[in-house]
PDB file of C-alpha atoms in Angstrom:
ATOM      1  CA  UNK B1215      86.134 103.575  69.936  1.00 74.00           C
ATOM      2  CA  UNK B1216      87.514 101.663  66.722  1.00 81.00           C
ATOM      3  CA  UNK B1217      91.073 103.518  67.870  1.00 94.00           C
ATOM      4  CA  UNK B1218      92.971 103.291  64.167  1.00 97.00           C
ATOM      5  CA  UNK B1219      91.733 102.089  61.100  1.00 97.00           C
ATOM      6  CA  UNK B1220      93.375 101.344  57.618  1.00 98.00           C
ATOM      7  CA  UNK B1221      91.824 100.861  54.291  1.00 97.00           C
ATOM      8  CA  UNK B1222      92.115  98.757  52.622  1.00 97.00           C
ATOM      9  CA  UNK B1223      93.538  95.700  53.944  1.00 97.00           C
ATOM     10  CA  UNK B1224      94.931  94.077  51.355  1.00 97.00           C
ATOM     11  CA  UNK B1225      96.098  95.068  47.480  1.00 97.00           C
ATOM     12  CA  UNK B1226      97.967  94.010  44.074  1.00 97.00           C
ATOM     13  CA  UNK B1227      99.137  96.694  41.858  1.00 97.00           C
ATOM     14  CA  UNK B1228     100.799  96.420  38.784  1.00 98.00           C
ATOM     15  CA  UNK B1229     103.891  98.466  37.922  1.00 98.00           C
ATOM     16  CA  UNK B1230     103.132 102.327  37.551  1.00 97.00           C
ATOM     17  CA  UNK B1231      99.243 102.366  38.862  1.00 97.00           C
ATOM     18  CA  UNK B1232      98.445 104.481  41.507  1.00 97.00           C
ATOM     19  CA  UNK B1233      96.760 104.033  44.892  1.00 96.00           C
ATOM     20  CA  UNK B1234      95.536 106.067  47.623  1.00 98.00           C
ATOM     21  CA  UNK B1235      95.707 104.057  51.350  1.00 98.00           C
ATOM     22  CA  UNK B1236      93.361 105.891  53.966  1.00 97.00           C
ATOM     23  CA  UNK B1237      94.146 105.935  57.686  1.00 98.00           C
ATOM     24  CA  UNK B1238      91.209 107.079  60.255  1.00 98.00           C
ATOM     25  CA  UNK B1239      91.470 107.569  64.129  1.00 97.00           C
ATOM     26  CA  UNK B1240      88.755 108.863  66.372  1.00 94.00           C
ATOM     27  CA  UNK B1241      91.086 109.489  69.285  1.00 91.00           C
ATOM     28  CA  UNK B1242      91.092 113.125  68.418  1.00 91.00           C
ATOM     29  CA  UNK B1243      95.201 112.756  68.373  1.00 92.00           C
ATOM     30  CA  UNK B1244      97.168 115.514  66.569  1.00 92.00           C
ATOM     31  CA  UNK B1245      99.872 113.486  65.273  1.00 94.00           C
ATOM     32  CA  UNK B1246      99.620 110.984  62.230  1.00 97.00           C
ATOM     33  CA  UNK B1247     102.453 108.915  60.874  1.00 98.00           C
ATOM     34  CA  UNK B1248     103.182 106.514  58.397  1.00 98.00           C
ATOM     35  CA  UNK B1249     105.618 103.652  58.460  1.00 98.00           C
ATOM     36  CA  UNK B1250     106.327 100.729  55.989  1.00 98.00           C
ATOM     37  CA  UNK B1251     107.634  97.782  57.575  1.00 97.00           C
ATOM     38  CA  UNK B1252     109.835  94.959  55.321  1.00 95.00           C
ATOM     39  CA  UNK B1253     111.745  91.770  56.870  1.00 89.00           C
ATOM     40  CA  UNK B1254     114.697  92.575  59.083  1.00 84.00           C
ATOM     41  CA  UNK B1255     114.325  96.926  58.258  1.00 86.00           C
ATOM     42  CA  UNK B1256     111.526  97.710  61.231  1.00 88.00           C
ATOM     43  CA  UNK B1257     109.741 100.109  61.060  1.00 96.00           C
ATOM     44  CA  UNK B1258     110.694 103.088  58.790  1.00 96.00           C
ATOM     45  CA  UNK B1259     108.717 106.198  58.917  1.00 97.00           C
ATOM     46  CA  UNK B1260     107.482 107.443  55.568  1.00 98.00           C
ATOM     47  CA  UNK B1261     105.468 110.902  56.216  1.00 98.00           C
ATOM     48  CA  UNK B1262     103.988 112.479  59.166  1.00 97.00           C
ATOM     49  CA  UNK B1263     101.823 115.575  60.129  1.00 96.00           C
ATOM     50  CA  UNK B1264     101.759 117.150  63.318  1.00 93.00           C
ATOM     51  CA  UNK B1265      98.546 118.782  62.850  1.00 92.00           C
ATOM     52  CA  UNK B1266      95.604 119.260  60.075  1.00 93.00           C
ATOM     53  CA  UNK B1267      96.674 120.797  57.249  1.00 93.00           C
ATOM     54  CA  UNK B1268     100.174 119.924  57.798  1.00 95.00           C
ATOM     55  CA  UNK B1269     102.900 117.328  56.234  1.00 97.00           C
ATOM     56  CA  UNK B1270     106.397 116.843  57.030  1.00 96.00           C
ATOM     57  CA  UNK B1271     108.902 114.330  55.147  1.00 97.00           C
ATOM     58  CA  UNK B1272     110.161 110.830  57.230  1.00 95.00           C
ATOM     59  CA  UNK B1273     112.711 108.646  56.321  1.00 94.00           C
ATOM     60  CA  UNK B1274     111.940 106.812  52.954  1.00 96.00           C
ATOM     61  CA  UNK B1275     109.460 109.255  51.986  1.00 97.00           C
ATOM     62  CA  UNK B1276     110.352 109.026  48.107  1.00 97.00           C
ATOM     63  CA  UNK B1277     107.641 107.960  45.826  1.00 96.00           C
ATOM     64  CA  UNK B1278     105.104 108.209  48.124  1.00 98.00           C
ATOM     65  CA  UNK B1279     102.661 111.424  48.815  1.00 97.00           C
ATOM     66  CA  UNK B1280     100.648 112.502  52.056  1.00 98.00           C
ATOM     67  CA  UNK B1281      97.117 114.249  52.716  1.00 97.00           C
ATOM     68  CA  UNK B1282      95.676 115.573  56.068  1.00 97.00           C
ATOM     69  CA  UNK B1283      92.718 117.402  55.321  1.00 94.00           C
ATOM     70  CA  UNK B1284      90.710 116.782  57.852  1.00 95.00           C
ATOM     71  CA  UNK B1285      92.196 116.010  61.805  1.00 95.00           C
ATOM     72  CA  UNK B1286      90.940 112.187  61.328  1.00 96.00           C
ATOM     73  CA  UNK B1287      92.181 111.153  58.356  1.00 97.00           C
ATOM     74  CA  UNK B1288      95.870 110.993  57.082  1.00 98.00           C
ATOM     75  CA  UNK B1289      96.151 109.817  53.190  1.00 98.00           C
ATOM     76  CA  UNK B1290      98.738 107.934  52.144  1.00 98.00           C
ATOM     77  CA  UNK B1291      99.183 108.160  47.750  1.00 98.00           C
ATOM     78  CA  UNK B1292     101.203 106.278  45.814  1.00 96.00           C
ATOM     79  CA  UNK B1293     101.315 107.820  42.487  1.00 92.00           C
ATOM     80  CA  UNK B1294     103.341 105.521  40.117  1.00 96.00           C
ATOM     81  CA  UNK B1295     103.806 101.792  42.005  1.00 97.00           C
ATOM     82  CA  UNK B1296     107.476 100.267  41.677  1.00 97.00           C
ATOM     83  CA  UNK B1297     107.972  96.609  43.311  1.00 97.00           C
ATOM     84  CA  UNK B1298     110.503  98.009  45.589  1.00 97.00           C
ATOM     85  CA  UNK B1299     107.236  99.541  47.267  1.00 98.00           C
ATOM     86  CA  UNK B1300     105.921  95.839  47.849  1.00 98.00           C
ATOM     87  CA  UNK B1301     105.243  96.168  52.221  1.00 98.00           C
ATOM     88  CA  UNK B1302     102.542  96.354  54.829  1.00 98.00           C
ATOM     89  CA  UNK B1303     102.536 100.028  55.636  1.00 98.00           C
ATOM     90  CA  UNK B1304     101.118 100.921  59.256  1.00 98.00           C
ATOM     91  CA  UNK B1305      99.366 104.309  60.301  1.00 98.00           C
ATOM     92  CA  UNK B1306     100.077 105.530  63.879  1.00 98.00           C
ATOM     93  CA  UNK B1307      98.719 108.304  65.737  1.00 96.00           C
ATOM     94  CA  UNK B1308      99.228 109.585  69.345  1.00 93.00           C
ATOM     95  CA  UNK B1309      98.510 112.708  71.748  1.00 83.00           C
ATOM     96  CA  UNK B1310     100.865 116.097  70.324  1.00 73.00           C
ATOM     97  CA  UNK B1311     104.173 116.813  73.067  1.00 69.00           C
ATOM     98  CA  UNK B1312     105.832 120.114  72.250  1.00 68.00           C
ATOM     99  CA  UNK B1313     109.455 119.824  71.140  1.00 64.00           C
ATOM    100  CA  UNK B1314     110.372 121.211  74.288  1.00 65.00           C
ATOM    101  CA  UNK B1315     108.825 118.874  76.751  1.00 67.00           C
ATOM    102  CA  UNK B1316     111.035 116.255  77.953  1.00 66.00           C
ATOM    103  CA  UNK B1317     108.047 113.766  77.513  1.00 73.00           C
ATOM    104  CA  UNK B1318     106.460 112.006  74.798  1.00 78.00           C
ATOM    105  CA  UNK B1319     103.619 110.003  74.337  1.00 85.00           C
ATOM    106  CA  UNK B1320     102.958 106.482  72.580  1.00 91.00           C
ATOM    107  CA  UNK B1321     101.606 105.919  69.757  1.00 95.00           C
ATOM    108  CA  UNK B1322      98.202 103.587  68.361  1.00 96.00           C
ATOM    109  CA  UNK B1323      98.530 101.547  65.427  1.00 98.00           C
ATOM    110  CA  UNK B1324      96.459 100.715  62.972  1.00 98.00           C
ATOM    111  CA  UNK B1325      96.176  96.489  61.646  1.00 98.00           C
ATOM    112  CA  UNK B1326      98.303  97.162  58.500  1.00 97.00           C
ATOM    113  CA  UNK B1327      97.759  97.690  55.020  1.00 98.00           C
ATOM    114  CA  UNK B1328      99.939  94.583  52.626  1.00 97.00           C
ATOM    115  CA  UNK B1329     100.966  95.961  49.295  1.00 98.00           C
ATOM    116  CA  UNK B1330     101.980  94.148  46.850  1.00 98.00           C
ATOM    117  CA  UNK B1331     103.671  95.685  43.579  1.00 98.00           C
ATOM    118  CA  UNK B1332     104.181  93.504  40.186  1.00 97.00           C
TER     119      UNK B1332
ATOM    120  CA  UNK Y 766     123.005 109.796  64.424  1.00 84.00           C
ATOM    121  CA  UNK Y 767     119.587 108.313  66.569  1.00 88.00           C
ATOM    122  CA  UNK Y 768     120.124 104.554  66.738  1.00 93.00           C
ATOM    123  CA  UNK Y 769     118.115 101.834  68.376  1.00 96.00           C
ATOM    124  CA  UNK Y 770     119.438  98.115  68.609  1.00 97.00           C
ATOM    125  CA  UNK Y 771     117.693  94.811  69.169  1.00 98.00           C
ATOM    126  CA  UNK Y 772     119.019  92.118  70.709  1.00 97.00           C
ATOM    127  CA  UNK Y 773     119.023  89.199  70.735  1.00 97.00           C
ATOM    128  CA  UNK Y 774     117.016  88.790  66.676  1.00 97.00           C
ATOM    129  CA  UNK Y 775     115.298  85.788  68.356  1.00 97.00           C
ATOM    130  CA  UNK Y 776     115.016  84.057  71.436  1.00 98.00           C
ATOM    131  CA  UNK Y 777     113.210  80.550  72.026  1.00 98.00           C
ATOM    132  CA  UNK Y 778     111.997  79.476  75.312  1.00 98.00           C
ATOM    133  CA  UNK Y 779     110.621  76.697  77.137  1.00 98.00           C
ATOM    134  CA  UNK Y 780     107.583  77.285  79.209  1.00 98.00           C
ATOM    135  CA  UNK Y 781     108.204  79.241  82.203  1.00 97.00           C
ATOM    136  CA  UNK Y 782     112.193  80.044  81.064  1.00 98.00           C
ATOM    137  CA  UNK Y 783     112.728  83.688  82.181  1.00 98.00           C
ATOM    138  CA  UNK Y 784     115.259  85.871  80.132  1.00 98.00           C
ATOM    139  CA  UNK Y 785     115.501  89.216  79.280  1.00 98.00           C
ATOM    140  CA  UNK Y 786     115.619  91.470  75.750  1.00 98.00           C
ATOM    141  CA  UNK Y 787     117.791  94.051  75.061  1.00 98.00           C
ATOM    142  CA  UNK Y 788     117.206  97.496  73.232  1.00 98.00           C
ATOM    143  CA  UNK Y 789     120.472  99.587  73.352  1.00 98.00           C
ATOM    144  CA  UNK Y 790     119.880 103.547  71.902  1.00 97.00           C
ATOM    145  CA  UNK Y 791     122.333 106.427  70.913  1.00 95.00           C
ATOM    146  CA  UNK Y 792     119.978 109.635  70.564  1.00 91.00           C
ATOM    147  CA  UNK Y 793     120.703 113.306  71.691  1.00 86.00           C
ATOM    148  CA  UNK Y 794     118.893 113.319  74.432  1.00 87.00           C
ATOM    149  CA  UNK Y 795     115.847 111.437  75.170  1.00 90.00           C
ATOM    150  CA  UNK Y 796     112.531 112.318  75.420  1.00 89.00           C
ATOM    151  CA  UNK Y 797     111.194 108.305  75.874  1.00 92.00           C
ATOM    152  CA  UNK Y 798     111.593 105.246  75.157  1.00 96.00           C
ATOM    153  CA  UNK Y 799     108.613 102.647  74.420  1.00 97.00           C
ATOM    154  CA  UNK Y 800     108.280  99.004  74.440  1.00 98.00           C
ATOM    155  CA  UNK Y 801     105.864  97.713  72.085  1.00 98.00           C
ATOM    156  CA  UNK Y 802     104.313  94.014  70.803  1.00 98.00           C
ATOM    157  CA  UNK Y 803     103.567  92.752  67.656  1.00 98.00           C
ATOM    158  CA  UNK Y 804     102.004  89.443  66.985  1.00 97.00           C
ATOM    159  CA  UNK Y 805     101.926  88.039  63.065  1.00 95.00           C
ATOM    160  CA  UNK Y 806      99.576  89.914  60.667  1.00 95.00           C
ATOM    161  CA  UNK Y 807      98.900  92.751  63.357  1.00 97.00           C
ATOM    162  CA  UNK Y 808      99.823  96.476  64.249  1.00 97.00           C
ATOM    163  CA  UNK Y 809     102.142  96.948  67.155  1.00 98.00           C
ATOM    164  CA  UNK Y 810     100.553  97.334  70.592  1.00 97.00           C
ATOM    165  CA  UNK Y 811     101.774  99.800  73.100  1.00 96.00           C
ATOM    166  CA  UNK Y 812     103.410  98.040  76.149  1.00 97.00           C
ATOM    167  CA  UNK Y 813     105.577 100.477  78.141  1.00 95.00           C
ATOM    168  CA  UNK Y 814     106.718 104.149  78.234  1.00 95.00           C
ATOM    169  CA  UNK Y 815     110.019 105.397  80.122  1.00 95.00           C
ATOM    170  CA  UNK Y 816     111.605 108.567  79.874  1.00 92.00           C
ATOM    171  CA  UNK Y 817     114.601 108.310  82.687  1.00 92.00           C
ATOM    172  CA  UNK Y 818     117.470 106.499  83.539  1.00 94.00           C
ATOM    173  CA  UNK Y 819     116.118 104.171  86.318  1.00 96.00           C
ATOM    174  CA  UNK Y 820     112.733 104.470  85.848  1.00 96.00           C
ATOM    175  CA  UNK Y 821     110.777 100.866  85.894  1.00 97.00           C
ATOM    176  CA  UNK Y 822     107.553  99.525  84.788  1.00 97.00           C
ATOM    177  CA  UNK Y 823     105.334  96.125  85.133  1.00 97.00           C
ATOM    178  CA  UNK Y 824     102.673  94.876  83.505  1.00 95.00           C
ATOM    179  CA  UNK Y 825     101.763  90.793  84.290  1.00 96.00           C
ATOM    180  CA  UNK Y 826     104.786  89.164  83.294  1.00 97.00           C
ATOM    181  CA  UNK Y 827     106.333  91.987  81.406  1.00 98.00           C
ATOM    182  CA  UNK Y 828     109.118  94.511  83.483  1.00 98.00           C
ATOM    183  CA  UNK Y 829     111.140  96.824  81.427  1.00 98.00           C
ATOM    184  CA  UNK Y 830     113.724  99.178  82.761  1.00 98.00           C
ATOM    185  CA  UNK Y 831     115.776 102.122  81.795  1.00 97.00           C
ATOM    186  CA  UNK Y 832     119.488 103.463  81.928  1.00 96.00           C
ATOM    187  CA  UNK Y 833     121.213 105.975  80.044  1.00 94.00           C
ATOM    188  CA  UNK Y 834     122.607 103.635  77.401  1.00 95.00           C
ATOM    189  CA  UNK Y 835     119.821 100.867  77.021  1.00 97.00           C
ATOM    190  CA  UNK Y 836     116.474  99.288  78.163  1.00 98.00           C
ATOM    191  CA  UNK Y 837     115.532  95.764  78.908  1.00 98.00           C
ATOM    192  CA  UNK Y 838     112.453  94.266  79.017  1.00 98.00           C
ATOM    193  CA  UNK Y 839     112.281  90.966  81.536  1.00 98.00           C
ATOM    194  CA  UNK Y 840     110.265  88.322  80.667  1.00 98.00           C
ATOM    195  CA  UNK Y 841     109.427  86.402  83.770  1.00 98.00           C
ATOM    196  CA  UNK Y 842     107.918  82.657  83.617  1.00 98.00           C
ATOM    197  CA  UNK Y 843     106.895  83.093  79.963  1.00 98.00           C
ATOM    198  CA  UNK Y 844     103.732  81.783  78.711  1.00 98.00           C
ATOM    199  CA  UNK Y 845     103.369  80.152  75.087  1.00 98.00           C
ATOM    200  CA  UNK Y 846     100.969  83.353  74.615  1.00 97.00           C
ATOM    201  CA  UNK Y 847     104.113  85.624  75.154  1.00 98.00           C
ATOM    202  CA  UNK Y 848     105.352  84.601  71.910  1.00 98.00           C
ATOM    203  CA  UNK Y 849     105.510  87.820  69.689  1.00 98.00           C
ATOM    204  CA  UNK Y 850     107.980  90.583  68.269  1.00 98.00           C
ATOM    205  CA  UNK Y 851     108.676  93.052  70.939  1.00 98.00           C
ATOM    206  CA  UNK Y 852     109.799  96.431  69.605  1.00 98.00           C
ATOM    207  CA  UNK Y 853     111.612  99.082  70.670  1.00 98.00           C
ATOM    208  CA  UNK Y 854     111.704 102.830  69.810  1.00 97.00           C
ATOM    209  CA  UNK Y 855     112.757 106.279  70.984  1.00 95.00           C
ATOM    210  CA  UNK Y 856     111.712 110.077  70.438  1.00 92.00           C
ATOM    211  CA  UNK Y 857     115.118 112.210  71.111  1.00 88.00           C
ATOM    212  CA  UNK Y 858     114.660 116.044  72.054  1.00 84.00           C
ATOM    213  CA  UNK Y 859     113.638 118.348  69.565  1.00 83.00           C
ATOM    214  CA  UNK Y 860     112.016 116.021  66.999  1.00 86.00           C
ATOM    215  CA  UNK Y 861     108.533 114.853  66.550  1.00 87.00           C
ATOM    216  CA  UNK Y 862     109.579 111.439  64.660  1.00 91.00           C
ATOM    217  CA  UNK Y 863     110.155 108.396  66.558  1.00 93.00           C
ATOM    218  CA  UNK Y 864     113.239 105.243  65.891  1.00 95.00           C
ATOM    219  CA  UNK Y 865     112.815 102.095  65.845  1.00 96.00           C
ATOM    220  CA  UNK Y 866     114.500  98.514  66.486  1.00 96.00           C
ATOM    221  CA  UNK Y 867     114.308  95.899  64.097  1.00 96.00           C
ATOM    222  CA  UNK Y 868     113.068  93.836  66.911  1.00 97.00           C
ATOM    223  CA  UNK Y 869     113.426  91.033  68.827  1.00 98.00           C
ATOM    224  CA  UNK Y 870     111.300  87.639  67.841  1.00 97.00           C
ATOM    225  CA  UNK Y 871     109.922  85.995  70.812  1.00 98.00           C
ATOM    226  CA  UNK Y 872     108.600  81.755  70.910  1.00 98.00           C
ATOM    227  CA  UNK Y 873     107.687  80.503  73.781  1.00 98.00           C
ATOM    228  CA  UNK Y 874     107.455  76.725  73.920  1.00 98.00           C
ATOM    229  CA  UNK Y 875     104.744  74.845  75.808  1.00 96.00           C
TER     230      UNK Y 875
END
């Protein structure tokens, strides 16, 4: 199993392009997140869908827009770049709880997409 | 509002130098808390779940523990290869979205 997988690795954008990141998990989880991550803020959870088909709003989820067409994949768009969106953004997944169980599961991570914005 | 602290930001140790990290939470009620470790240029890595107040876990040098207010996560006889960010987060009742620290920066020197 390659667990969770970002592409691309690595990218420069210029001010006002657009960019679409693509997470992939063959785990068969449910849940998909996204999370930027920027010196001394942790982790900060952008979107997230709790099953195909569906999106839900994180965090810091301002200029940024989410896909999850097919159970496996969770897109991550970025429709007009700003530096202030300069990060490494990590895709999670894990196995769904229902709100109403008192457990939860962890979550996989993917190795990290780093965006830089000029 | 959920909260999760980190503490200390950094911590450097000499070989074999046990101590102890500190994640403190404030959630409305908690459905777990997880441990996780992050080495430069990488994804976090799932280390520990615990969902109750005295609940324990061990994994090689690694114990973390639970109470009602905060977690810690023992270190014992570190290893250089320790070195790392641990993380800490929480998923409170009712909500599929999980908190995290900012982390606690771990060196270990040989």
């Amino acid at each position: 199993n390659a667990g969770v997988t970002q592409t691309p690795k690595f990218r420069v954008l210029k001010t006002g392009q657009s960019m679409t990141l693509l997470c992939a998990q063959d785990m068969n989880h449910e849940y998909m997140y996204w999370y930027r991550q920027d010196p001394g803020m942790g982790l900060r959870l952008i979107h997230y869908s709790v099953g195909e088909g569906t999106t839900a709003k994180g965090e810091v989820p301002d200029g940024y827009n989410v896909s999850r067409l097919k159970k496996q994949n969770f897109l991550l768009g970025l429709e007009s770049a700003a530096p202030s969106q300069t990060s490494v953004y990590f895709c999670a997944s894990s196995y769904p709880a229902l709100l109403t169980s008192q457990n939860s599961y962890e979550q996989y991570f993917g190795p990290g997409t780093r965006l830089t914005v000029t | 509002e959920d909260q999760v602290t980190q503490s200390p930001e950094a911590l450097r140790l000499q070989e074999g130098e046990s101590s102890s990290l500190n994640c403190s939470y404030t959630v409305s009620g908690l459905r777990g808390l997880f441990w996780y470790r992050q080495d430069p240029g990488k994804g976090p890595e799932f280390l520990f779940t615990l969902y109750s107040a005295g609940e324990e876990k061990e994994k090689e040098r690694l114990k973390a523990t639970l109470t009602k207010k905060e977690s810690f996560l023992h270190i014992t006889a570190p290893k250089p290869e320790d070195s790392a960010t641990y993380l800490c987060a929480v998923q409170a009742s009712g909500t599929y979205k999980y908190i995290f620290g900012t982390g606690t920066r771990l060196k270990v020197l040989a």
